[in-house]
Each structure stands twice: as C-alpha cells, then as structure tokens.
mmCIF file of C-alpha atoms in Angstrom:
data_model
loop_
_atom_site.group_PDB
_atom_site.id
_atom_site.type_symbol
_atom_site.label_atom_id
_atom_site.label_comp_id
_atom_site.label_asym_id
_atom_site.label_seq_id
_atom_site.Cartn_x
_atom_site.Cartn_y
_atom_site.Cartn_z
ATOM 1 C CA MET A 1196 -0.010 -0.137 -0.163
ATOM 2 C CA GLN A 1197 0.900 4.131 -0.699
ATOM 3 C CA VAL A 1198 0.535 6.008 1.979
ATOM 4 C CA THR A 1199 0.200 9.741 0.981
ATOM 5 C CA GLY A 1200 -1.004 11.505 3.946
ATOM 6 C CA ASN A 1201 -2.809 10.470 7.053
ATOM 7 C CA GLY A 1202 -5.851 8.452 6.378
ATOM 8 C CA LYS A 1203 -4.890 8.526 2.537
ATOM 9 C CA PHE A 1204 -3.205 5.182 0.971
ATOM 10 C CA GLU A 1205 -3.783 3.422 -1.774
ATOM 11 C CA ARG A 1206 -3.174 -0.681 -2.692
ATOM 12 C CA VAL A 1207 -0.903 -0.385 -5.282
ATOM 13 C CA THR A 1208 0.194 -4.731 -5.656
ATOM 14 C CA GLY A 1209 0.427 -7.721 -3.975
ATOM 15 C CA THR A 1210 2.060 -10.942 -4.090
ATOM 16 C CA HIS A 1211 0.918 -14.684 -3.559
ATOM 17 C CA ILE A 1212 3.971 -15.500 -2.295
ATOM 18 C CA GLY A 1213 4.080 -14.844 1.936
ATOM 19 C CA GLY A 1214 4.121 -15.496 4.907
ATOM 20 C CA GLY A 1215 1.202 -18.562 4.333
ATOM 21 C CA THR A 1216 3.243 -19.755 1.553
ATOM 22 C CA MET A 1217 6.251 -20.304 3.720
ATOM 23 C CA PHE A 1218 4.596 -21.612 6.364
ATOM 24 C CA GLY A 1219 2.645 -23.673 4.431
ATOM 25 C CA LEU A 1220 6.309 -25.313 2.903
ATOM 26 C CA ALA A 1221 7.341 -25.651 5.830
ATOM 27 C CA LYS A 1222 4.690 -27.579 7.399
ATOM 28 C CA LEU A 1223 5.191 -30.222 4.785
ATOM 29 C CA LEU A 1224 8.834 -30.232 4.684
ATOM 30 C CA THR A 1225 9.715 -30.126 8.174
ATOM 31 C CA GLY A 1226 6.419 -30.938 10.212
ATOM 32 C CA CYS A 1227 6.568 -28.144 12.193
ATOM 33 C CA LYS A 1228 3.058 -27.086 14.140
ATOM 34 C CA SER A 1229 3.122 -23.774 14.670
ATOM 35 C CA TYR A 1230 5.103 -20.549 12.977
ATOM 36 C CA ASP A 1231 6.926 -20.530 15.994
ATOM 37 C CA GLU A 1232 8.263 -23.417 15.815
ATOM 38 C CA PHE A 1233 8.903 -22.848 12.574
ATOM 39 C CA LEU A 1234 11.261 -19.844 13.414
ATOM 40 C CA GLN A 1235 13.044 -21.704 16.003
ATOM 41 C CA LEU A 1236 13.891 -24.506 14.133
ATOM 42 C CA SER A 1237 15.298 -22.247 11.173
ATOM 43 C CA GLN A 1238 17.411 -20.534 14.011
ATOM 44 C CA LYS A 1239 19.427 -23.827 14.614
ATOM 45 C CA GLY A 1240 19.736 -24.528 10.451
ATOM 46 C CA ASP A 1241 22.078 -23.725 7.506
ATOM 47 C CA ASN A 1242 20.294 -22.891 4.166
ATOM 48 C CA PHE A 1243 23.354 -23.579 2.421
ATOM 49 C CA VAL A 1244 23.514 -26.804 2.498
ATOM 50 C CA LEU A 1245 20.458 -26.314 0.435
ATOM 51 C CA ASP A 1246 21.240 -23.005 -1.071
ATOM 52 C CA LEU A 1247 23.504 -22.210 -3.941
ATOM 53 C CA VAL A 1248 25.539 -18.965 -3.979
ATOM 54 C CA VAL A 1249 26.965 -17.217 -6.923
ATOM 55 C CA LYS A 1250 30.367 -18.595 -6.000
ATOM 56 C CA ASP A 1251 29.448 -22.422 -6.782
ATOM 57 C CA ILE A 1252 28.289 -21.770 -10.432
ATOM 58 C CA CYS A 1253 30.631 -18.889 -11.816
ATOM 59 C CA GLY A 1254 33.935 -19.801 -9.502
ATOM 60 C CA GLU A 1255 35.458 -17.073 -7.799
ATOM 61 C CA LEU A 1256 37.463 -15.254 -10.492
ATOM 62 C CA ALA A 1257 33.881 -15.359 -12.845
ATOM 63 C CA CYS A 1258 32.720 -13.652 -9.663
ATOM 64 C CA GLN A 1259 35.068 -10.628 -9.216
ATOM 65 C CA LYS A 1260 35.154 -10.156 -13.137
ATOM 66 C CA GLN A 1261 31.451 -9.930 -12.919
ATOM 67 C CA GLY A 1262 31.541 -7.786 -9.325
ATOM 68 C CA LEU A 1263 29.234 -10.251 -7.923
ATOM 69 C CA SER A 1264 29.509 -11.277 -4.358
ATOM 70 C CA THR A 1265 30.763 -14.895 -4.296
ATOM 71 C CA SER A 1266 28.572 -15.360 -0.647
ATOM 72 C CA THR A 1267 25.283 -13.446 -2.771
ATOM 73 C CA LEU A 1268 22.649 -16.162 -2.890
ATOM 74 C CA ALA A 1269 22.025 -17.712 -6.367
ATOM 75 C CA SER A 1270 19.114 -20.304 -5.994
ATOM 76 C CA SER A 1271 17.175 -21.139 -3.062
ATOM 77 C CA PHE A 1272 16.865 -24.942 -3.125
ATOM 78 C CA GLY A 1273 19.216 -24.908 -6.114
ATOM 79 C CA LYS A 1274 21.684 -27.811 -4.666
ATOM 80 C CA VAL A 1275 19.098 -30.378 -4.630
ATOM 81 C CA ILE A 1276 19.114 -30.712 -7.736
ATOM 82 C CA THR A 1277 22.352 -32.793 -8.008
ATOM 83 C CA SER A 1278 22.135 -34.408 -4.673
ATOM 84 C CA MET A 1279 21.160 -37.799 -4.296
ATOM 85 C CA LYS A 1280 19.488 -36.923 -1.140
ATOM 86 C CA LYS A 1281 15.779 -37.702 -0.231
ATOM 87 C CA LEU A 1282 13.468 -35.163 1.910
ATOM 88 C CA ALA A 1283 14.300 -37.345 4.898
ATOM 89 C CA ASP A 1284 18.013 -37.173 4.113
ATOM 90 C CA TYR A 1285 17.705 -33.486 5.158
ATOM 91 C CA LYS A 1286 17.827 -32.248 9.223
ATOM 92 C CA PRO A 1287 14.317 -29.787 9.602
ATOM 93 C CA GLU A 1288 16.557 -27.033 10.803
ATOM 94 C CA ASP A 1289 18.147 -26.611 7.464
ATOM 95 C CA LEU A 1290 15.173 -27.032 5.442
ATOM 96 C CA ALA A 1291 13.653 -24.108 7.407
ATOM 97 C CA SER A 1292 16.901 -22.011 7.269
ATOM 98 C CA ALA A 1293 16.331 -22.099 3.542
ATOM 99 C CA LEU A 1294 12.652 -21.949 3.383
ATOM 100 C CA LEU A 1295 12.567 -18.479 5.533
ATOM 101 C CA SER A 1296 15.931 -16.686 3.672
ATOM 102 C CA ALA A 1297 13.952 -17.791 0.289
ATOM 103 C CA PHE A 1298 10.507 -16.253 0.856
ATOM 104 C CA THR A 1299 11.985 -12.880 3.539
ATOM 105 C CA TYR A 1300 14.550 -12.028 0.523
ATOM 106 C CA ASN A 1301 11.488 -12.163 -1.903
ATOM 107 C CA ILE A 1302 9.411 -10.269 0.013
ATOM 108 C CA ALA A 1303 12.197 -7.440 0.476
ATOM 109 C CA GLN A 1304 13.067 -7.590 -3.383
ATOM 110 C CA ILE A 1305 9.671 -6.769 -4.378
ATOM 111 C CA SER A 1306 9.130 -4.172 -1.799
ATOM 112 C CA PHE A 1307 12.709 -2.578 -3.069
ATOM 113 C CA LEU A 1308 10.768 -2.696 -6.856
ATOM 114 C CA VAL A 1309 7.566 -1.608 -5.890
ATOM 115 C CA ALA A 1310 8.999 1.319 -3.904
ATOM 116 C CA SER A 1311 11.687 2.151 -6.845
ATOM 117 C CA LEU A 1312 8.369 2.657 -9.090
ATOM 118 C CA LEU A 1313 6.608 4.499 -7.018
ATOM 119 C CA GLY A 1314 9.510 6.860 -6.147
ATOM 120 C CA LEU A 1315 9.099 6.217 -2.146
ATOM 121 C CA ARG A 1316 12.263 5.334 0.038
ATOM 122 C CA ARG A 1317 10.517 4.675 3.112
ATOM 123 C CA VAL A 1318 9.549 0.932 3.903
ATOM 124 C CA PHE A 1319 7.576 -0.764 6.827
ATOM 125 C CA PHE A 1320 6.760 -4.070 7.039
ATOM 126 C CA GLY A 1321 3.558 -5.224 9.236
ATOM 127 C CA GLY A 1322 1.727 -8.737 9.354
ATOM 128 C CA SER A 1323 1.159 -11.763 11.894
ATOM 129 C CA TYR A 1324 4.171 -13.324 10.147
ATOM 130 C CA ILE A 1325 6.780 -10.818 11.446
ATOM 131 C CA ARG A 1326 5.076 -10.334 14.813
ATOM 132 C CA GLY A 1327 7.754 -8.973 16.325
ATOM 133 C CA HIS A 1328 10.476 -12.437 15.321
ATOM 134 C CA LYS A 1329 13.597 -11.055 15.172
ATOM 135 C CA SER A 1330 14.941 -13.387 12.268
ATOM 136 C CA THR A 1331 12.152 -12.370 10.193
ATOM 137 C CA MET A 1332 12.741 -8.607 10.396
ATOM 138 C CA ASP A 1333 16.593 -9.057 10.620
ATOM 139 C CA ASN A 1334 16.124 -11.458 7.226
ATOM 140 C CA ILE A 1335 14.148 -8.936 5.490
ATOM 141 C CA SER A 1336 16.639 -5.536 6.622
ATOM 142 C CA TYR A 1337 19.481 -7.234 5.236
ATOM 143 C CA ALA A 1338 17.759 -7.607 1.693
ATOM 144 C CA LEU A 1339 15.961 -4.460 1.382
ATOM 145 C CA ASN A 1340 19.372 -2.525 2.221
ATOM 146 C CA PHE A 1341 20.998 -5.266 -0.155
ATOM 147 C CA TRP A 1342 18.959 -4.452 -2.671
ATOM 148 C CA SER A 1343 18.307 -0.932 -2.748
ATOM 149 C CA GLU A 1344 22.327 -0.875 -2.070
ATOM 150 C CA SER A 1345 21.568 0.972 1.014
ATOM 151 C CA GLN A 1346 19.593 3.754 -0.222
ATOM 152 C CA MET A 1347 16.384 2.073 1.933
ATOM 153 C CA GLN A 1348 16.166 0.676 5.444
ATOM 154 C CA ALA A 1349 13.393 -1.822 6.376
ATOM 155 C CA SER A 1350 11.164 -0.809 9.373
ATOM 156 C CA PHE A 1351 8.674 -2.143 11.239
ATOM 157 C CA LEU A 1352 5.582 -1.301 12.824
ATOM 158 C CA GLN A 1353 4.456 -1.444 17.176
ATOM 159 C CA HIS A 1354 1.558 -4.136 17.092
ATOM 160 C CA GLU A 1355 2.147 -4.995 13.573
ATOM 161 C CA GLY A 1356 0.482 -8.371 13.607
ATOM 162 C CA TYR A 1357 -2.881 -6.582 14.773
ATOM 163 C CA LEU A 1358 -3.073 -3.900 12.313
ATOM 164 C CA GLY A 1359 -5.563 -5.383 10.135
ATOM 165 C CA ALA A 1360 -8.087 -5.905 13.575
ATOM 166 C CA LEU A 1361 -7.000 -1.995 14.501
ATOM 167 C CA GLY A 1362 -8.015 -0.558 11.284
ATOM 168 C CA ALA A 1363 -10.910 -2.649 11.395
ATOM 169 C CA LEU A 1364 -11.888 -1.241 14.757
ATOM 170 C CA MET A 1365 -11.392 2.340 14.059
ATOM 171 C CA SER A 1366 -13.532 2.439 10.854
ATOM 172 C CA TYR A 1367 -16.376 0.652 12.202
ATOM 173 C CA GLY A 1368 -19.342 2.793 12.049
ATOM 174 C CA ASP A 1369 -17.522 5.206 10.251
ATOM 175 C CA PRO A 1370 -20.176 6.234 7.079
ATOM 176 C CA ARG A 1371 -16.846 7.587 5.668
ATOM 177 C CA ASP A 1372 -15.619 4.938 5.519
ATOM 178 C CA GLU A 1373 -15.601 3.800 1.740
ATOM 179 C CA ASN A 1374 -14.405 -0.001 2.310
ATOM 180 C CA LEU A 1375 -17.324 -0.972 4.191
ATOM 181 C CA ASN A 1376 -19.096 -0.516 0.509
ATOM 182 C CA LEU A 1377 -17.779 -2.930 -2.171
ATOM 183 C CA GLU A 1378 -18.271 -2.096 -5.056
ATOM 184 C CA GLU A 1379 -18.358 -4.797 -8.499
ATOM 185 C CA SER A 1380 -15.242 -4.252 -10.635
ATOM 186 C CA GLN A 1381 -15.493 -3.293 -13.962
ATOM 187 C CA GLU A 1382 -13.115 -5.983 -15.051
ATOM 188 C CA GLU A 1383 -12.798 -10.046 -13.892
ATOM 189 C CA ASN A 1384 -8.819 -10.656 -14.425
ATOM 190 C CA SER A 1385 -7.368 -13.860 -12.786
ATOM 191 C CA HIS A 1386 -3.791 -15.447 -12.710
ATOM 192 C CA GLU A 1387 -6.451 -18.816 -14.610
ATOM 193 C CA ALA A 1388 -8.443 -16.318 -16.509
ATOM 194 C CA ALA A 1389 -6.050 -14.250 -18.337
ATOM 195 C CA GLY A 1390 -4.451 -15.810 -21.186
ATOM 196 C CA PRO A 1391 -0.600 -15.760 -22.968
ATOM 197 C CA THR A 1392 -0.615 -13.269 -25.531
ATOM 198 C CA ASP A 1393 1.242 -12.468 -29.006
ATOM 199 C CA VAL A 1394 2.004 -8.625 -28.693
ATOM 200 C CA THR A 1395 4.704 -8.541 -30.966
ATOM 201 C CA SER A 1396 4.178 -7.153 -34.571
ATOM 202 C CA ALA A 1397 5.789 -8.050 -38.099
ATOM 203 C CA ASP A 1398 8.265 -5.324 -38.033
ATOM 204 C CA GLU A 1399 9.636 -6.015 -34.721
ATOM 205 C CA HIS A 1400 11.572 -8.907 -35.732
ATOM 206 C CA ASN A 1401 14.016 -5.760 -37.222
ATOM 207 C CA ASP A 1402 17.315 -5.613 -35.546
ATOM 208 C CA SER A 1403 16.636 -1.940 -35.613
ATOM 209 C CA ASN A 1404 13.391 -2.010 -33.764
ATOM 210 C CA ILE A 1405 13.584 -4.301 -31.594
ATOM 211 C CA PHE A 1406 15.979 -3.058 -29.158
ATOM 212 C CA PRO A 1407 15.865 -1.996 -26.014
ATOM 213 C CA TYR A 1408 14.472 -4.859 -24.246
ATOM 214 C CA LEU A 1409 14.321 -6.595 -21.331
ATOM 215 C CA LEU A 1410 16.232 -10.139 -21.496
ATOM 216 C CA VAL A 1411 15.190 -12.934 -18.657
ATOM 217 C CA ASN A 1412 17.688 -16.034 -18.470
ATOM 218 C CA ILE A 1413 15.728 -18.761 -16.011
ATOM 219 C CA GLY A 1414 18.541 -20.873 -14.854
ATOM 220 C CA SER A 1415 19.183 -22.147 -11.720
ATOM 221 C CA GLY A 1416 18.472 -18.732 -10.520
ATOM 222 C CA VAL A 1417 17.081 -15.871 -12.713
ATOM 223 C CA SER A 1418 19.228 -12.845 -14.445
ATOM 224 C CA MET A 1419 17.668 -10.143 -15.591
ATOM 225 C CA ILE A 1420 19.499 -7.898 -18.816
ATOM 226 C CA GLU A 1421 19.053 -4.610 -20.057
ATOM 227 C CA VAL A 1422 19.749 -5.233 -23.963
ATOM 228 C CA ILE A 1423 20.143 -1.505 -25.858
ATOM 229 C CA GLY A 1424 21.895 -3.261 -28.623
ATOM 230 C CA LYS A 1425 24.025 -5.416 -30.800
ATOM 231 C CA GLY A 1426 26.522 -6.370 -27.602
ATOM 232 C CA LYS A 1427 25.309 -3.718 -25.837
ATOM 233 C CA PHE A 1428 24.289 -5.524 -22.467
ATOM 234 C CA GLU A 1429 24.167 -4.903 -18.921
ATOM 235 C CA ARG A 1430 22.973 -7.123 -16.081
ATOM 236 C CA ILE A 1431 20.360 -5.188 -14.063
ATOM 237 C CA ILE A 1432 19.116 -7.393 -11.011
ATOM 238 C CA GLY A 1433 18.648 -11.569 -10.578
ATOM 239 C CA SER A 1434 16.456 -13.399 -8.326
ATOM 240 C CA HIS A 1435 16.947 -16.330 -6.210
ATOM 241 C CA LEU A 1436 13.747 -17.697 -6.233
ATOM 242 C CA GLY A 1437 14.663 -19.518 -10.429
ATOM 243 C CA GLY A 1438 14.345 -22.621 -11.935
ATOM 244 C CA GLY A 1439 17.117 -24.715 -9.514
ATOM 245 C CA THR A 1440 14.224 -23.864 -6.938
ATOM 246 C CA ILE A 1441 11.183 -25.050 -8.666
ATOM 247 C CA LEU A 1442 12.813 -28.219 -9.395
ATOM 248 C CA GLY A 1443 14.634 -28.585 -5.628
ATOM 249 C CA LEU A 1444 11.665 -28.212 -3.896
ATOM 250 C CA ALA A 1445 9.836 -30.593 -6.065
ATOM 251 C CA ARG A 1446 12.143 -33.190 -5.536
ATOM 252 C CA LEU A 1447 11.569 -32.608 -2.062
ATOM 253 C CA LEU A 1448 7.580 -32.533 -2.013
ATOM 254 C CA THR A 1449 7.109 -34.968 -5.040
ATOM 255 C CA GLY A 1450 10.074 -37.701 -5.166
ATOM 256 C CA CYS A 1451 10.316 -36.487 -8.973
ATOM 257 C CA SER A 1452 13.688 -36.963 -10.994
ATOM 258 C CA SER A 1453 13.628 -34.441 -13.914
ATOM 259 C CA TYR A 1454 11.741 -31.150 -14.635
ATOM 260 C CA GLU A 1455 10.089 -33.206 -17.539
ATOM 261 C CA GLU A 1456 8.374 -35.542 -14.768
ATOM 262 C CA PHE A 1457 7.480 -32.421 -12.784
ATOM 263 C CA LEU A 1458 6.005 -30.995 -15.429
ATOM 264 C CA ASP A 1459 3.628 -33.816 -16.005
ATOM 265 C CA LEU A 1460 2.588 -33.874 -12.665
ATOM 266 C CA SER A 1461 1.988 -30.234 -13.188
ATOM 267 C CA ARG A 1462 -0.648 -30.778 -15.853
ATOM 268 C CA ARG A 1463 -2.580 -33.972 -14.110
ATOM 269 C CA GLY A 1464 -2.610 -31.402 -10.536
ATOM 270 C CA ASP A 1465 -5.390 -28.621 -9.017
ATOM 271 C CA ASN A 1466 -3.382 -25.956 -7.270
ATOM 272 C CA LEU A 1467 -6.269 -25.161 -5.964
ATOM 273 C CA ALA A 1468 -5.861 -28.148 -3.559
ATOM 274 C CA VAL A 1469 -3.023 -26.159 -1.565
ATOM 275 C CA ASP A 1470 -3.451 -22.306 -2.749
ATOM 276 C CA LEU A 1471 -5.478 -20.035 -1.063
ATOM 277 C CA THR A 1472 -7.787 -18.203 -3.039
ATOM 278 C CA VAL A 1473 -8.958 -14.502 -2.762
ATOM 279 C CA GLY A 1474 -12.515 -16.185 -2.773
ATOM 280 C CA ASP A 1475 -11.842 -18.549 0.126
ATOM 281 C CA ILE A 1476 -10.825 -15.146 2.177
ATOM 282 C CA TYR A 1477 -13.946 -12.939 1.041
ATOM 283 C CA GLY A 1478 -16.501 -15.407 -0.331
ATOM 284 C CA GLU A 1479 -17.109 -15.524 -4.197
ATOM 285 C CA ARG A 1480 -17.851 -12.289 -4.437
ATOM 286 C CA GLY A 1481 -14.202 -12.287 -4.054
ATOM 287 C CA TYR A 1482 -12.746 -7.958 -3.209
ATOM 288 C CA PRO A 1483 -14.061 -5.905 -6.530
ATOM 289 C CA LYS A 1484 -13.148 -2.940 -4.497
ATOM 290 C CA ILE A 1485 -10.217 -3.199 -5.624
ATOM 291 C CA GLY A 1486 -9.882 -5.187 -8.711
ATOM 292 C CA LEU A 1487 -9.683 -8.895 -7.082
ATOM 293 C CA PRO A 1488 -11.739 -11.384 -8.431
ATOM 294 C CA ALA A 1489 -12.893 -14.673 -6.151
ATOM 295 C CA SER A 1490 -10.525 -16.727 -8.818
ATOM 296 C CA THR A 1491 -7.482 -15.168 -7.905
ATOM 297 C CA THR A 1492 -4.179 -16.625 -6.423
ATOM 298 C CA ALA A 1493 -4.188 -14.923 -2.258
ATOM 299 C CA ALA A 1494 -0.907 -17.405 -1.115
ATOM 300 C CA SER A 1495 0.166 -20.301 -2.806
ATOM 301 C CA PHE A 1496 0.303 -23.637 -0.161
ATOM 302 C CA GLY A 1497 -2.304 -21.305 1.995
ATOM 303 C CA LYS A 1498 -4.317 -24.233 2.634
ATOM 304 C CA VAL A 1499 -1.911 -26.350 3.787
ATOM 305 C CA ASN A 1500 -3.171 -27.168 7.158
ATOM 306 C CA SER A 1501 -1.444 -30.746 7.323
ATOM 307 C CA GLY A 1502 2.997 -31.438 8.308
ATOM 308 C CA LYS A 1503 1.770 -34.638 6.382
ATOM 309 C CA LEU A 1504 3.203 -35.140 3.086
ATOM 310 C CA SER A 1505 1.073 -38.273 2.421
ATOM 311 C CA GLU A 1506 -1.995 -36.407 2.642
ATOM 312 C CA TYR A 1507 -1.613 -34.309 -0.310
ATOM 313 C CA LYS A 1508 -1.572 -35.446 -4.335
ATOM 314 C CA ALA A 1509 2.449 -34.615 -5.813
ATOM 315 C CA GLU A 1510 0.006 -33.612 -8.836
ATOM 316 C CA ASP A 1511 -1.522 -30.758 -6.751
ATOM 317 C CA LEU A 1512 1.432 -29.933 -5.032
ATOM 318 C CA ALA A 1513 3.664 -29.781 -8.490
ATOM 319 C CA ALA A 1514 0.702 -27.998 -10.130
ATOM 320 C CA ALA A 1515 1.132 -25.014 -7.011
ATOM 321 C CA LEU A 1516 5.015 -24.845 -7.391
ATOM 322 C CA LEU A 1517 4.427 -24.489 -11.174
ATOM 323 C CA ASN A 1518 1.881 -21.371 -10.235
ATOM 324 C CA SER A 1519 3.520 -20.106 -7.705
ATOM 325 C CA PHE A 1520 7.354 -19.338 -8.885
ATOM 326 C CA THR A 1521 6.496 -18.804 -12.551
ATOM 327 C CA TYR A 1522 4.070 -16.034 -11.677
ATOM 328 C CA ASN A 1523 6.619 -15.194 -9.390
ATOM 329 C CA ILE A 1524 8.991 -14.492 -12.350
ATOM 330 C CA GLY A 1525 6.690 -12.613 -14.158
ATOM 331 C CA GLN A 1526 5.783 -10.158 -11.870
ATOM 332 C CA ILE A 1527 9.045 -9.924 -11.155
ATOM 333 C CA ALA A 1528 10.324 -9.402 -14.173
ATOM 334 C CA TYR A 1529 7.052 -6.834 -15.458
ATOM 335 C CA PHE A 1530 8.621 -4.744 -12.481
ATOM 336 C CA VAL A 1531 11.625 -4.416 -13.619
ATOM 337 C CA ALA A 1532 10.722 -3.729 -16.781
ATOM 338 C CA ASN A 1533 8.606 -1.077 -16.306
ATOM 339 C CA LEU A 1534 11.376 0.463 -13.987
ATOM 340 C CA SER A 1535 13.649 0.293 -16.904
ATOM 341 C CA GLY A 1536 11.286 1.717 -18.857
ATOM 342 C CA LEU A 1537 11.517 -1.393 -21.472
ATOM 343 C CA LYS A 1538 8.337 -2.297 -23.620
ATOM 344 C CA ARG A 1539 9.584 -5.938 -24.612
ATOM 345 C CA ILE A 1540 10.714 -9.529 -22.416
ATOM 346 C CA PHE A 1541 11.862 -11.751 -23.820
ATOM 347 C CA PHE A 1542 12.557 -15.434 -21.676
ATOM 348 C CA ARG A 1543 15.235 -18.103 -21.681
ATOM 349 C CA GLY A 1544 16.698 -20.868 -20.502
ATOM 350 C CA ALA A 1545 16.899 -24.265 -19.540
ATOM 351 C CA TYR A 1546 13.654 -23.824 -17.380
ATOM 352 C CA VAL A 1547 11.673 -22.389 -20.603
ATOM 353 C CA CYS A 1548 13.005 -23.353 -23.799
ATOM 354 C CA GLY A 1549 10.123 -26.050 -25.279
ATOM 355 C CA HIS A 1550 8.231 -26.572 -22.114
ATOM 356 C CA GLU A 1551 5.003 -25.017 -23.180
ATOM 357 C CA LYS A 1552 3.239 -25.284 -19.765
ATOM 358 C CA THR A 1553 6.262 -23.254 -18.195
ATOM 359 C CA MET A 1554 5.832 -20.613 -21.053
ATOM 360 C CA ASP A 1555 2.310 -20.170 -20.566
ATOM 361 C CA LYS A 1556 2.301 -19.856 -17.195
ATOM 362 C CA ILE A 1557 4.986 -17.100 -17.760
ATOM 363 C CA SER A 1558 2.773 -15.199 -20.836
ATOM 364 C CA ARG A 1559 -0.437 -14.877 -17.984
ATOM 365 C CA SER A 1560 1.591 -14.230 -15.373
ATOM 366 C CA LEU A 1561 2.921 -11.058 -17.543
ATOM 367 C CA LYS A 1562 -0.289 -10.529 -18.793
ATOM 368 C CA TYR A 1563 -1.960 -10.245 -15.452
ATOM 369 C CA TRP A 1564 0.150 -8.282 -13.983
#
C-alpha cells in the first residue's frame, strides 16, 4: 500500500508468495505445527546445505569479474537438484533456514522494486508473520539493504500483527469509510483467466526496432539483463527463486527426478487443493473494490493445514509449485521492465525453452500484472 498522508492510502499491488506460502511449505517439509516452531528451527539450521551461492555456479574468478559477491544467494534449494538425498535425509533445521531466507528475501526484493517504481524511500513492514520475530525482521532488513544498495531501510510497525484488526475497529461505524461498500469490479481479471498473448508485430523482428529489451534468463536462478543494442547489454538484477528452486522443492515434495516429470505431474494436478484464493478469504464475490476476483491466488500453499506430506497428491503440489514461481518470475520481470522503461521482455533458459507449460504460465502472469 502506498501511504501519502494520514488516512490517505492506496493498494498498489500484492504477491501470492507470503507468510502463508512459507509456513505451508514449512509444514510439508519439516512437519512443524506452528510458525514459532518453524522460526526456532530456522535459527538452528544452515540454508547453504540446500542453497546455491554465486561461487557454486561461476567460481571466484568469474564472480570478481562481474562484481558479484561469492556468497550471494543464487538459487534457493538449488543444491537439491544435483544431490541424491531425499527429503528424510535433510535436517528440518536446514530446510527451515532455506525457506525463511528464500521467501523473506523475495518479499524484500518485490518491496524494493515497488517502492522504486513509486519513487518512495521509506518501507514499513507489518503483518502477522512478522509479529516481532527478530529473525524475520533481520532477513527483511538485510535483503532490502542489499537490493537498494543501502538507499532504503526497513522499518517495522509496533503491534503489526494486529494491524488489520485495529484498522477495522477504528473504522467501524464511520459512514465515510469507503471500505464498507464493496463495488463491483469493471474487469474480472485472474491468474487463471488471463491467457498468453502474442504482442509481437512484424516490424519488431527487424533488428533496428527490437532494441531495447529486457532479457530474462531462467536457469537455477533468474538473471535480468537490459539489452540496448547488438553486443550492448548490462545485467540489472536477479532473483534467487528460479528453476533450481522449482525443481529442488519438487524433488523434495514429489520425489520427481527430472523437470519433464515435474511438468507432467503439474498438468494432472489442481493447485487449488493447496492454494488459498481471494474467494476463500472474502467469499464468492472476491474483493471487487480493488479488482481482485474470487479466483485470484491469494497465498500459494496457504491451504496447507497438515504436516503429513502423504495427505496431499504429488500432482497438486507440482501444480502449485509451477504456479507460484512462474507467476513470481513474471511479476518481478514486469516490475524491472517498468523501472527500466522497457516494453519488450524476452524469456529464455533451460527451464523455459521448449516447455509449453512454463511459457504459458509466464505469459499468463505477465499479462495479468
């Protein structure tokens, strides 16, 4: 939400990857029963048992040449791909630590991009999944400082876990509160309703017209490069939630051995068996005042209420994984392109090329955002 004054605010965007995603996956991977238990586990773990860092991919010399720190997180759960270990072979503490860093860093990155687009320098964080937890606040603070190159600082609201309840109480009975009147949305948009679209005109294939563009390379992690001409390009930013994260988590949750097997599973699954939608929260009308139909994904893995992995179908878990991370990549690419003033986005990489399902999901996501 962008807040411009006392009582003056507007919801500008959101993400389906939040505390519900982190805790839902934590239940499945570690068997923890509460968020506090998950956080306690994460404090005793080492995320680098499962996570790939930049040095693991390019080596120290290449890191120095590109100006990247060797310890920078490159791909959350990326080491799982080349490991012969199964879920039971990993310590719950290490799994919890990897989950916490993966999703808090992602939330901080999206916050940085949105604040940058709006020209804002102050970012306040609240919500029931922060609730005074030092480890969560430390992770968000570190990541926001990293992404903004120390230009932004994370601040945290007191009693932030009760923000919604306090707001409802303060506005109760106030006839001026527009939030009490839900208006019908003029456009019914949803992740599932939005389809891929071909926006490439014939003359865009001409070399002189194609530049500049954003090149999004989806490997174990995600790298985003601004291309302004032939041989003229610069890496802008990256994301640690890429193909390695998708396949790493897929191996732990479904036991699949290849990306093709994972995609085949996802085709037969129903993500709504584990994903929380806007309709699950607000009812069949959704939240039309801010343009969120009932079918919009509110929290990936937000419906998970059991720590027993055997109670969920591998196909449904695969479908939810594909949705959550491809939509996230699409959202970040959209923000980066907007921030850089770019209208064309090209996607490539081992986790995209030739995989119709992946391309379709990214297209849907980009069209939605």
